[in-house]
Coordinates of N, CA and C in Angstrom, one line a residue:
Chain A
E1 N 1.1 -1.0 -0.5 CA 0.1 -0.1 0.1 C 1.1 1.5 0.3
T2 N 0.4 2.1 -1.0 CA 1.2 3.4 -1.5 C 1.0 4.3 -0.4
G3 N 0.4 4.7 0.4 CA -0.7 6.3 0.7 C -1.7 6.4 -0.7
V4 N -1.3 6.3 -1.5 CA -3.1 6.3 -2.8 C -3.7 5.5 -2.9
T5 N -4.6 5.4 -2.6 CA -5.9 4.2 -3.1 C -6.5 4.6 -4.3
Q6 N -6.8 3.6 -5.4 CA -7.7 3.6 -6.4 C -8.3 2.7 -6.3
T7 N -9.7 3.0 -6.5 CA -11.1 2.3 -6.6 C -12.1 2.6 -7.6
P8 N -12.2 1.4 -8.3 CA -12.4 -0.4 -8.4 C -10.7 -0.4 -9.1
R9 N -10.0 -1.6 -8.7 CA -9.2 -2.2 -9.3 C -9.5 -2.6 -10.4
H10 N -10.2 -3.2 -11.2 CA -10.7 -3.4 -12.4 C -12.3 -3.1 -12.5
L11 N -12.2 -2.6 -13.8 CA -13.8 -1.8 -14.5 C -14.5 -2.8 -15.7
V12 N -14.8 -2.8 -15.5 CA -15.5 -3.1 -17.4 C -16.7 -2.0 -17.8
M13 N -17.4 -1.7 -18.4 CA -18.4 -0.7 -19.1 C -18.5 -0.6 -20.0
G14 N -19.8 -0.6 -20.7 CA -20.4 -0.6 -22.1 C -20.0 0.6 -22.5
M15 N -20.3 1.5 -23.7 CA -19.7 2.5 -24.3 C -21.2 3.3 -23.7
T16 N -22.2 3.2 -23.4 CA -23.0 3.7 -23.0 C -23.3 4.3 -21.4
N17 N -22.5 3.5 -20.6 CA -22.5 2.8 -19.3 C -22.1 4.8 -19.0
K18 N -22.1 5.0 -17.6 CA -21.8 5.8 -17.3 C -21.0 5.7 -15.6
K19 N -19.6 5.6 -15.4 CA -19.2 5.0 -13.9 C -18.2 6.3 -13.7
S20 N -17.4 6.5 -12.6 CA -16.7 6.8 -11.6 C -14.9 5.9 -10.9
L21 N -14.2 6.6 -11.5 CA -13.1 6.0 -10.6 C -12.9 7.2 -9.3
K22 N -12.2 6.4 -8.6 CA -12.3 7.0 -7.3 C -10.3 6.9 -6.8
C23 N -10.0 7.6 -6.5 CA -8.0 7.8 -6.0 C -8.4 8.5 -4.3
E24 N -7.3 8.5 -3.6 CA -8.0 8.7 -2.0 C -6.5 8.4 -1.8
Q25 N -5.7 10.1 -0.8 CA -5.0 10.0 -0.4 C -5.0 10.8 0.7
H26 N -4.4 10.1 1.4 CA -4.1 10.8 3.2 C -2.7 10.6 3.1
L27 N -1.9 11.4 2.6 CA -0.7 12.1 2.9 C -0.4 12.8 3.2
G28 N -1.3 14.0 3.1 CA -1.2 15.6 3.2 C -0.2 16.1 2.1
H29 N -0.2 15.8 1.1 CA -0.3 15.6 -0.3 C -1.3 17.1 -1.1
N30 N -0.7 18.4 -1.4 CA -1.7 19.0 -2.2 C -2.2 19.1 -3.4
A31 N -1.2 18.2 -4.4 CA -1.3 18.1 -5.8 C -1.5 16.8 -6.1
M32 N -3.1 16.3 -6.8 CA -3.2 15.0 -7.3 C -3.3 15.4 -9.1
Y33 N -3.1 13.9 -9.4 CA -3.1 13.9 -10.8 C -3.7 12.1 -11.2
W34 N -4.1 12.7 -12.4 CA -4.7 11.3 -13.0 C -3.7 11.2 -14.7
Y35 N -3.2 10.0 -14.5 CA -2.5 9.5 -15.5 C -3.6 8.9 -16.4
K36 N -2.9 8.4 -17.8 CA -3.3 7.0 -18.3 C -2.4 6.2 -19.1
Q37 N -2.2 5.0 -19.1 CA -1.1 4.5 -19.6 C -2.0 3.1 -20.3
S38 N -1.6 3.4 -21.6 CA -1.6 2.3 -22.3 C -0.8 1.3 -23.0
A39 N -1.1 0.5 -23.1 CA -0.1 -0.4 -24.3 C 1.2 0.3 -24.9
K40 N 2.0 -0.2 -24.9 CA 3.6 0.6 -26.0 C 3.8 2.3 -26.1
K41 N 2.6 2.7 -25.0 CA 2.9 4.2 -25.0 C 3.2 4.8 -23.6
P42 N 3.5 6.0 -24.1 CA 3.5 6.3 -22.6 C 2.8 6.6 -21.8
L43 N 3.3 7.2 -20.3 CA 2.2 7.4 -19.9 C 2.1 9.1 -20.2
E44 N 0.4 9.4 -20.1 CA -0.2 10.4 -20.7 C -0.8 11.2 -19.6
L45 N -0.2 12.1 -18.6 CA -1.0 13.2 -18.4 C -2.6 13.9 -18.9
M46 N -3.3 13.7 -17.9 CA -4.8 13.7 -18.1 C -4.7 15.0 -17.5
F47 N -4.7 15.0 -16.2 CA -5.5 16.5 -15.4 C -4.4 16.2 -14.0
V48 N -4.3 17.5 -13.6 CA -3.3 18.4 -12.6 C -4.5 18.8 -11.4
Y49 N -4.6 18.6 -10.4 CA -5.6 19.4 -9.8 C -4.0 19.6 -8.5
S50 N -4.2 21.0 -8.4 CA -3.1 21.5 -7.2 C -3.9 22.4 -6.2
L51 N -4.0 22.6 -5.3 CA -4.8 22.7 -3.4 C -6.1 23.0 -4.5
E52 N -6.6 21.9 -5.4 CA -7.8 21.8 -5.8 C -8.1 22.8 -6.6
E53 N -7.8 23.0 -7.5 CA -7.9 23.9 -8.4 C -7.3 23.0 -9.5
R54 N -8.1 22.9 -10.8 CA -7.7 22.5 -11.8 C -6.4 22.9 -12.5
V55 N -4.8 22.9 -13.0 CA -4.2 23.9 -13.4 C -4.1 23.0 -14.3
E56 N -4.2 21.8 -15.2 CA -3.9 21.5 -16.4 C -5.0 20.3 -16.7
N57 N -5.7 21.0 -18.1 CA -5.7 19.8 -18.8 C -5.0 19.1 -20.2
N58 N -4.7 18.2 -20.5 CA -3.9 18.1 -21.4 C -4.8 17.3 -22.9
S59 N -5.9 18.4 -23.0 CA -7.0 18.3 -24.0 C -7.5 16.9 -24.2
V60 N -8.0 16.7 -22.9 CA -8.4 15.2 -22.5 C -9.7 15.8 -23.1
P61 N -10.5 14.4 -23.9 CA -12.0 14.4 -24.3 C -13.0 14.7 -22.9
S62 N -14.4 15.3 -23.9 CA -15.1 15.7 -22.9 C -15.5 14.4 -22.0
R63 N -15.7 13.3 -22.4 CA -16.0 12.0 -22.1 C -15.3 11.6 -20.6
F64 N -14.0 12.2 -20.6 CA -13.6 12.3 -19.0 C -13.4 14.0 -18.4
S65 N -14.2 13.4 -17.0 CA -14.7 14.5 -16.3 C -13.8 14.4 -14.4
P66 N -13.3 15.3 -14.9 CA -12.2 15.0 -13.2 C -13.0 15.7 -12.1
E67 N -12.9 15.8 -11.0 CA -13.6 16.2 -9.4 C -12.2 16.1 -8.5
C68 N -12.4 16.9 -8.1 CA -11.8 16.7 -6.5 C -12.2 18.2 -5.8
P69 N -13.2 17.2 -5.2 CA -13.9 17.8 -3.5 C -12.9 18.3 -2.9
N70 N -11.9 17.9 -2.7 CA -10.8 18.5 -1.2 C -9.3 17.7 -1.6
S71 N -8.9 17.7 -0.9 CA -7.1 18.0 -1.2 C -7.0 16.2 -1.1
S72 N -7.7 15.4 -0.8 CA -7.5 14.0 -0.3 C -8.2 13.0 -1.3
H73 N -9.2 13.6 -1.8 CA -10.1 12.9 -3.1 C -9.7 13.5 -4.5
L74 N -9.9 12.2 -5.2 CA -9.7 13.0 -6.6 C -10.9 12.3 -7.7
F75 N -11.6 12.8 -8.3 CA -12.5 11.4 -8.9 C -12.2 11.3 -10.7
L76 N -12.5 10.9 -11.1 CA -12.8 11.2 -13.2 C -13.8 10.2 -13.3
H77 N -15.0 11.0 -13.2 CA -16.1 10.3 -14.5 C -16.5 10.0 -15.6
L78 N -16.6 9.1 -15.9 CA -16.3 8.8 -17.4 C -17.9 8.2 -18.3
H79 N -17.9 9.1 -19.3 CA -19.4 8.5 -19.9 C -19.2 8.5 -21.2
T80 N -20.2 7.5 -21.9 CA -19.9 7.4 -23.3 C -18.7 7.5 -24.2
L81 N -17.4 6.3 -23.3 CA -16.1 6.4 -23.6 C -16.5 5.4 -24.8
Q82 N -15.3 5.2 -25.4 CA -15.2 4.7 -26.4 C -14.1 2.9 -26.4
P83 N -13.8 2.2 -27.0 CA -13.1 1.0 -26.8 C -11.6 1.5 -26.7
E84 N -11.1 2.5 -27.5 CA -9.8 2.6 -27.1 C -9.4 3.4 -26.5
D85 N -10.3 4.0 -24.9 CA -10.0 4.6 -23.9 C -9.6 3.4 -22.5
S86 N -10.0 2.1 -23.0 CA -9.5 0.9 -22.7 C -7.6 1.3 -22.1
A87 N -8.1 1.1 -21.0 CA -5.9 1.3 -20.4 C -6.2 1.6 -18.6
L88 N -4.9 1.4 -18.4 CA -4.8 1.5 -17.3 C -4.7 3.1 -16.5
Y89 N -5.6 3.3 -15.8 CA -6.1 5.0 -15.7 C -5.2 4.8 -14.0
L90 N -3.9 5.9 -14.3 CA -3.1 5.7 -12.7 C -3.9 6.9 -11.8
C91 N -3.7 7.3 -10.9 CA -3.8 8.6 -9.9 C -2.7 8.3 -9.5
A92 N -2.1 9.9 -8.8 CA -0.5 9.6 -8.3 C -1.0 11.3 -7.2
S93 N -0.2 11.5 -6.4 CA -0.6 12.4 -5.7 C 1.3 13.2 -5.9
S94 N 1.4 14.6 -5.0 CA 2.6 15.3 -4.5 C 2.6 16.6 -4.3
Q95 N 3.7 16.4 -2.7 CA 3.8 17.6 -1.9 C 4.5 18.9 -2.6
D96 N 5.7 18.1 -3.5 CA 5.9 19.5 -3.7 C 6.8 18.2 -5.1
P97 N 7.0 19.1 -6.2 CA 7.5 18.3 -7.6 C 8.8 17.9 -7.7
D98 N 9.6 18.8 -6.4 CA 11.2 18.2 -6.1 C 10.8 16.8 -6.1
L99 N 10.2 16.1 -5.6 CA 9.9 14.8 -4.4 C 9.8 14.3 -4.7
G100 N 8.8 14.5 -6.1 CA 8.5 12.5 -7.3 C 7.1 12.3 -6.8
Y101 N 6.2 11.4 -7.1 CA 4.6 11.6 -7.1 C 4.7 9.9 -6.3
T102 N 3.7 10.2 -5.8 CA 3.2 8.7 -5.1 C 2.1 8.4 -5.7
F103 N 1.8 7.3 -6.3 CA 1.0 6.2 -7.7 C -0.1 5.4 -6.4
G104 N -1.0 5.5 -6.9 CA -1.6 4.5 -6.9 C -1.4 3.4 -7.4
S105 N -2.3 2.1 -7.2 CA -2.1 0.8 -8.3 C -3.1 0.9 -9.3
G106 N -4.1 2.1 -9.4 CA -4.2 1.9 -10.3 C -5.8 0.8 -10.8
T107 N -6.2 1.6 -11.7 CA -8.1 0.9 -12.0 C -7.3 0.3 -13.6
R108 N -8.1 -0.7 -14.0 CA -7.6 -1.8 -14.7 C -9.1 -1.7 -16.3
L109 N -9.6 -0.4 -16.8 CA -10.8 -0.2 -17.3 C -10.8 -1.1 -18.9
T110 N -12.1 -1.4 -18.8 CA -11.8 -2.2 -20.3 C -13.4 -1.7 -20.9
V111 N -13.3 -0.7 -21.8 CA -14.2 -0.4 -22.4 C -15.2 -1.5 -23.5
V112 N -15.9 -2.0 -23.4 CA -17.1 -3.3 -24.7 C -18.2 -2.9 -25.2
Chain B
A1 N 8.8 22.7 -23.7 CA 8.4 21.5 -22.9 C 9.5 20.2 -22.8
Q2 N 9.6 19.4 -21.6 CA 10.5 18.6 -21.5 C 10.3 17.5 -22.1
S3 N 11.1 16.4 -22.5 CA 11.1 15.0 -22.6 C 11.5 13.8 -22.5
V4 N 11.5 12.9 -22.2 CA 12.7 11.7 -21.9 C 12.5 10.6 -23.0
T5 N 13.7 10.3 -23.5 CA 13.9 8.9 -24.7 C 14.3 8.0 -23.5
Q6 N 14.0 6.4 -23.4 CA 14.1 5.9 -23.4 C 14.3 4.7 -25.0
P7 N 15.8 4.9 -24.9 CA 15.9 3.7 -26.0 C 15.8 2.4 -25.9
D8 N 15.7 2.2 -25.1 CA 15.9 0.4 -24.9 C 14.8 -0.5 -24.3
I9 N 13.0 -0.5 -25.5 CA 12.2 -1.2 -24.8 C 12.4 -2.3 -24.4
H10 N 13.4 -3.3 -24.0 CA 13.5 -4.5 -23.6 C 14.9 -4.8 -23.5
I11 N 14.8 -5.1 -22.1 CA 16.6 -5.7 -21.8 C 16.5 -6.9 -21.2
T12 N 17.2 -7.8 -21.4 CA 17.4 -9.2 -20.9 C 18.7 -9.7 -20.3
V13 N 18.5 -9.5 -18.8 CA 20.2 -9.6 -18.1 C 19.9 -11.0 -17.5
S14 N 21.1 -12.0 -17.5 CA 21.0 -12.7 -16.5 C 20.9 -12.7 -14.8
E15 N 20.4 -13.0 -14.1 CA 20.2 -13.3 -13.0 C 21.8 -13.1 -12.4
G16 N 22.2 -12.1 -11.3 CA 23.9 -11.8 -10.8 C 24.7 -10.8 -11.5
A17 N 24.1 -10.2 -13.1 CA 24.9 -9.9 -13.7 C 24.2 -8.6 -13.8
S18 N 25.4 -7.5 -14.4 CA 24.9 -5.7 -14.1 C 24.0 -5.1 -15.2
L19 N 23.5 -4.4 -14.4 CA 22.3 -3.7 -15.3 C 22.7 -2.0 -15.8
E20 N 22.4 -1.7 -16.8 CA 22.3 -0.4 -16.8 C 21.2 -0.1 -18.0
L21 N 20.5 0.8 -17.0 CA 19.0 1.2 -17.9 C 19.2 2.9 -18.6
R22 N 19.1 3.3 -20.1 CA 19.7 4.0 -20.4 C 18.4 5.0 -20.2
C23 N 18.4 6.4 -20.4 CA 17.8 7.5 -20.0 C 18.4 8.5 -20.4
N24 N 18.1 9.3 -21.6 CA 18.3 10.9 -22.3 C 16.8 12.0 -22.1
Y25 N 17.4 12.9 -21.8 CA 16.3 13.8 -20.9 C 16.6 15.3 -22.4
S26 N 15.7 15.9 -22.2 CA 15.6 17.2 -23.0 C 14.7 18.2 -21.9
Y27 N 15.7 18.5 -21.2 CA 14.8 20.3 -20.8 C 16.1 21.5 -20.7
G28 N 15.7 22.8 -20.7 CA 16.4 23.8 -20.6 C 17.3 24.5 -19.7
A29 N 16.2 23.9 -18.4 CA 16.7 24.3 -17.1 C 17.2 22.7 -16.6
T30 N 18.0 23.0 -15.0 CA 18.3 21.8 -14.6 C 17.3 21.4 -14.6
P31 N 17.2 20.0 -14.8 CA 15.8 19.4 -14.5 C 15.8 18.1 -13.0
Y32 N 14.4 18.0 -13.2 CA 14.7 17.3 -11.8 C 14.2 15.6 -12.8
L33 N 15.1 15.1 -12.0 CA 15.1 13.7 -13.0 C 14.9 12.3 -11.9
F34 N 13.7 11.4 -12.7 CA 13.2 10.5 -11.4 C 13.8 9.1 -12.0
W35 N 13.2 8.1 -11.9 CA 13.3 6.5 -12.0 C 12.2 6.2 -10.9
Y36 N 11.3 5.4 -11.9 CA 10.4 5.2 -11.5 C 10.4 3.2 -11.9
V37 N 9.7 1.7 -11.3 CA 9.9 0.8 -11.5 C 8.1 0.4 -11.4
Q38 N 8.1 0.0 -12.2 CA 6.3 -0.4 -11.9 C 6.2 -2.4 -12.0
S39 N 5.2 -3.2 -11.2 CA 5.4 -4.5 -11.1 C 4.1 -4.7 -12.1
P40 N 3.6 -5.8 -12.9 CA 2.8 -5.8 -13.2 C 1.7 -5.7 -11.9
G41 N 0.7 -4.8 -13.2 CA -0.5 -4.7 -12.1 C -0.9 -3.4 -11.2
Q42 N 0.3 -3.3 -10.6 CA 0.5 -2.0 -10.2 C 1.1 -0.7 -10.4
G43 N 1.0 0.5 -9.9 CA 1.4 1.5 -10.2 C 2.7 1.3 -9.8
L44 N 3.1 2.8 -10.3 CA 4.6 3.1 -10.4 C 5.2 3.3 -8.9
Q45 N 6.3 3.1 -8.3 CA 6.8 3.4 -7.0 C 8.3 4.3 -7.7
L46 N 8.5 5.1 -6.9 CA 9.6 6.0 -7.3 C 11.4 5.2 -6.7
L47 N 12.1 4.8 -7.2 CA 13.5 4.1 -7.0 C 14.1 5.5 -6.2
L48 N 14.6 6.7 -7.2 CA 15.6 7.4 -7.1 C 15.4 8.6 -7.3
K49 N 15.9 9.9 -7.3 CA 15.5 10.9 -8.1 C 16.6 12.0 -7.6
Y50 N 16.9 13.1 -8.6 CA 17.9 13.5 -8.8 C 17.4 15.2 -9.3
F51 N 17.6 16.4 -7.9 CA 17.5 17.7 -8.7 C 18.6 18.5 -8.5
S52 N 19.9 18.0 -7.8 CA 20.8 18.9 -7.7 C 21.7 17.9 -6.9
G53 N 23.0 19.1 -6.7 CA 23.9 18.0 -5.5 C 24.6 16.9 -6.6
D54 N 25.5 16.1 -5.3 CA 25.8 14.5 -6.0 C 25.2 14.4 -7.0
T55 N 25.9 14.1 -8.4 CA 25.4 13.4 -10.1 C 25.5 11.7 -9.4
L56 N 26.1 11.3 -8.9 CA 25.4 9.7 -7.9 C 24.5 9.7 -7.2
V57 N 23.5 9.6 -7.5 CA 22.5 9.6 -7.0 C 21.9 7.9 -6.5
Q58 N 21.7 7.2 -4.8 CA 21.6 6.1 -4.4 C 19.8 6.0 -4.4
G59 N 19.9 4.8 -4.4 CA 17.7 4.6 -3.8 C 17.6 3.3 -3.3
I60 N 16.5 2.9 -4.1 CA 16.1 1.9 -3.0 C 16.4 0.4 -3.9
K61 N 16.6 -0.6 -3.5 CA 16.4 -1.8 -3.8 C 18.3 -2.0 -4.5
G62 N 18.8 -1.2 -3.9 CA 20.1 -1.7 -4.8 C 20.4 -0.4 -5.5
F63 N 19.6 0.2 -6.3 CA 19.9 0.7 -7.6 C 20.4 2.4 -7.6
E64 N 21.1 2.4 -8.3 CA 21.9 4.0 -8.6 C 21.6 4.7 -9.9
A65 N 21.6 6.1 -9.9 CA 21.5 6.4 -11.4 C 22.9 7.6 -11.2
E66 N 23.6 7.9 -12.4 CA 23.9 9.2 -12.5 C 23.8 10.5 -13.6
F67 N 23.5 11.1 -13.5 CA 23.4 13.0 -14.1 C 24.2 13.1 -14.5
K68 N 24.6 13.0 -15.9 CA 25.6 13.6 -17.0 C 25.3 14.5 -17.6
R69 N 25.2 15.8 -17.5 CA 24.6 17.2 -18.0 C 25.0 16.9 -19.4
S70 N 26.5 16.9 -19.7 CA 27.2 16.7 -20.8 C 26.4 16.5 -22.1
Q71 N 25.8 14.7 -21.4 CA 25.3 13.9 -22.2 C 24.0 14.1 -22.0
S72 N 23.2 15.0 -21.4 CA 21.7 14.7 -20.8 C 21.3 13.6 -20.9
S73 N 22.1 13.0 -19.7 CA 21.1 11.8 -19.5 C 21.5 11.5 -17.7
F74 N 20.4 10.0 -17.8 CA 20.3 9.5 -16.2 C 20.1 8.8 -16.2
N75 N 21.5 7.8 -16.3 CA 21.2 6.1 -16.7 C 21.3 5.2 -15.4
L76 N 20.0 3.9 -15.0 CA 20.0 3.5 -14.2 C 20.8 2.6 -13.8
R77 N 21.6 2.1 -13.2 CA 22.4 1.1 -12.7 C 22.1 0.6 -11.2
K78 N 22.7 -1.0 -11.6 CA 22.4 -1.9 -10.6 C 23.7 -2.9 -10.4
P79 N 24.7 -3.5 -9.6 CA 25.6 -4.1 -10.1 C 24.9 -5.5 -10.6
S80 N 24.5 -6.1 -9.7 CA 24.0 -7.7 -9.3 C 22.1 -7.6 -9.1
V81 N 22.0 -8.1 -10.6 CA 20.0 -8.0 -10.4 C 19.7 -9.5 -10.0
H82 N 18.6 -9.3 -9.5 CA 18.1 -10.4 -8.6 C 16.7 -10.5 -9.8
W83 N 16.3 -12.0 -9.5 CA 14.8 -12.1 -10.5 C 13.8 -11.6 -9.9
S84 N 13.7 -10.5 -8.7 CA 12.8 -10.0 -8.2 C 12.5 -8.6 -9.0
D85 N 13.8 -8.4 -9.5 CA 14.4 -6.9 -10.5 C 13.5 -6.8 -11.3
A86 N 12.6 -8.0 -12.3 CA 11.9 -7.9 -13.3 C 10.6 -7.1 -13.5
A87 N 10.8 -6.4 -14.1 CA 9.4 -5.3 -13.6 C 9.3 -4.2 -15.2
E88 N 9.2 -3.3 -15.2 CA 9.2 -2.0 -16.6 C 9.3 -1.0 -15.8
Y89 N 10.7 0.1 -16.0 CA 11.5 0.7 -15.4 C 11.2 2.2 -16.4
F90 N 10.6 3.4 -15.6 CA 10.1 4.4 -16.1 C 11.2 5.8 -15.7
C91 N 11.5 6.1 -17.2 CA 12.7 7.8 -16.0 C 11.8 8.9 -16.5
A92 N 11.5 9.4 -15.8 CA 10.8 10.9 -15.8 C 11.5 12.5 -15.5
V93 N 10.7 13.3 -15.9 CA 11.8 14.4 -15.8 C 10.6 15.3 -15.5
G94 N 10.7 16.5 -14.4 CA 10.1 17.3 -13.6 C 10.3 18.6 -13.9
A95 N 9.4 19.3 -13.7 CA 9.4 20.8 -13.6 C 8.6 21.3 -12.5
R96 N 9.1 22.5 -11.9 CA 8.1 23.1 -10.9 C 6.7 23.5 -11.5
N97 N 6.3 23.3 -12.3 CA 4.5 23.2 -12.7 C 3.9 22.2 -12.8
N98 N 4.7 21.2 -12.1 CA 3.7 20.0 -11.6 C 3.6 19.0 -13.0
D99 N 4.2 19.2 -14.3 CA 4.2 18.8 -15.4 C 5.1 17.8 -15.3
M100 N 5.2 16.3 -15.3 CA 6.5 15.5 -15.2 C 5.8 14.6 -16.2
R101 N 6.9 14.6 -17.0 CA 7.1 13.9 -18.7 C 7.4 12.4 -18.1
F102 N 7.0 11.2 -18.8 CA 7.5 9.5 -18.7 C 8.0 9.7 -19.5
G103 N 9.5 8.6 -20.1 CA 9.5 7.7 -21.1 C 9.0 7.0 -21.1
A104 N 8.8 6.3 -22.5 CA 8.4 5.1 -22.5 C 8.0 3.6 -21.7
G105 N 9.1 3.7 -21.2 CA 9.3 2.6 -20.6 C 10.3 1.8 -21.1
T106 N 11.1 1.1 -20.0 CA 12.3 -0.4 -20.1 C 11.6 -1.8 -19.8
R107 N 11.1 -2.6 -20.4 CA 10.7 -4.1 -19.9 C 11.9 -4.4 -19.5
L108 N 12.4 -5.3 -18.4 CA 13.6 -5.6 -17.5 C 13.0 -7.2 -17.4
T109 N 13.8 -8.2 -18.0 CA 13.3 -9.8 -18.1 C 15.0 -10.3 -17.3
V110 N 14.5 -11.2 -16.4 CA 15.8 -11.6 -16.0 C 15.7 -13.1 -15.9
K111 N 17.2 -13.5 -16.5 CA 16.7 -15.3 -17.1 C 17.5 -15.8 -15.4
P112 N 16.9 -17.3 -15.0 CA 17.6 -17.6 -14.0 C 19.3 -18.1 -14.5

């Protein structure tokens, strides 16, 4: 256990479903991140929240909608996804970029 | 913006042999450099980091890395590989703006 908990670990959803991924950290970190990890591709930064405000959105499609209600929780709301959205979604947190990130174990998402 | 290249997609070494994983970065200022390891089905774990000072940094699990500014490199090394080191290794370069870029990863296989 790294201190960053992601649920669920696995998710299978249809293209018309709506689901949410959850990330929780109690490390006292003030920044949280969503990354997408697809096979044979570098990790893609999706969203960055610093002090609960979104500071970066790397041109992510609107079918992905993040929410950061407080500094300990981060959600990724999913709707009308495509099969190419199937990937491992990783959450991370940090207190200071100098110190690196702490990652969760990820949610393996399969869109059918 | 910063970028990272890991030239080797897959490396195989024998148990007990030495290991060097290559990483080259591109960044206009002094970078923050990291190595992470990812075991199957898991998130990324920080092995070591560099942002100033001694260019040879020690990490967990017996790993070390050397920052060479003249070569824009930050190669990861281990003198004697164990079977449990088999995993995917990611080099990353960070900046103060919470924008960490990852390489595509190098998959390490350890032969008995």
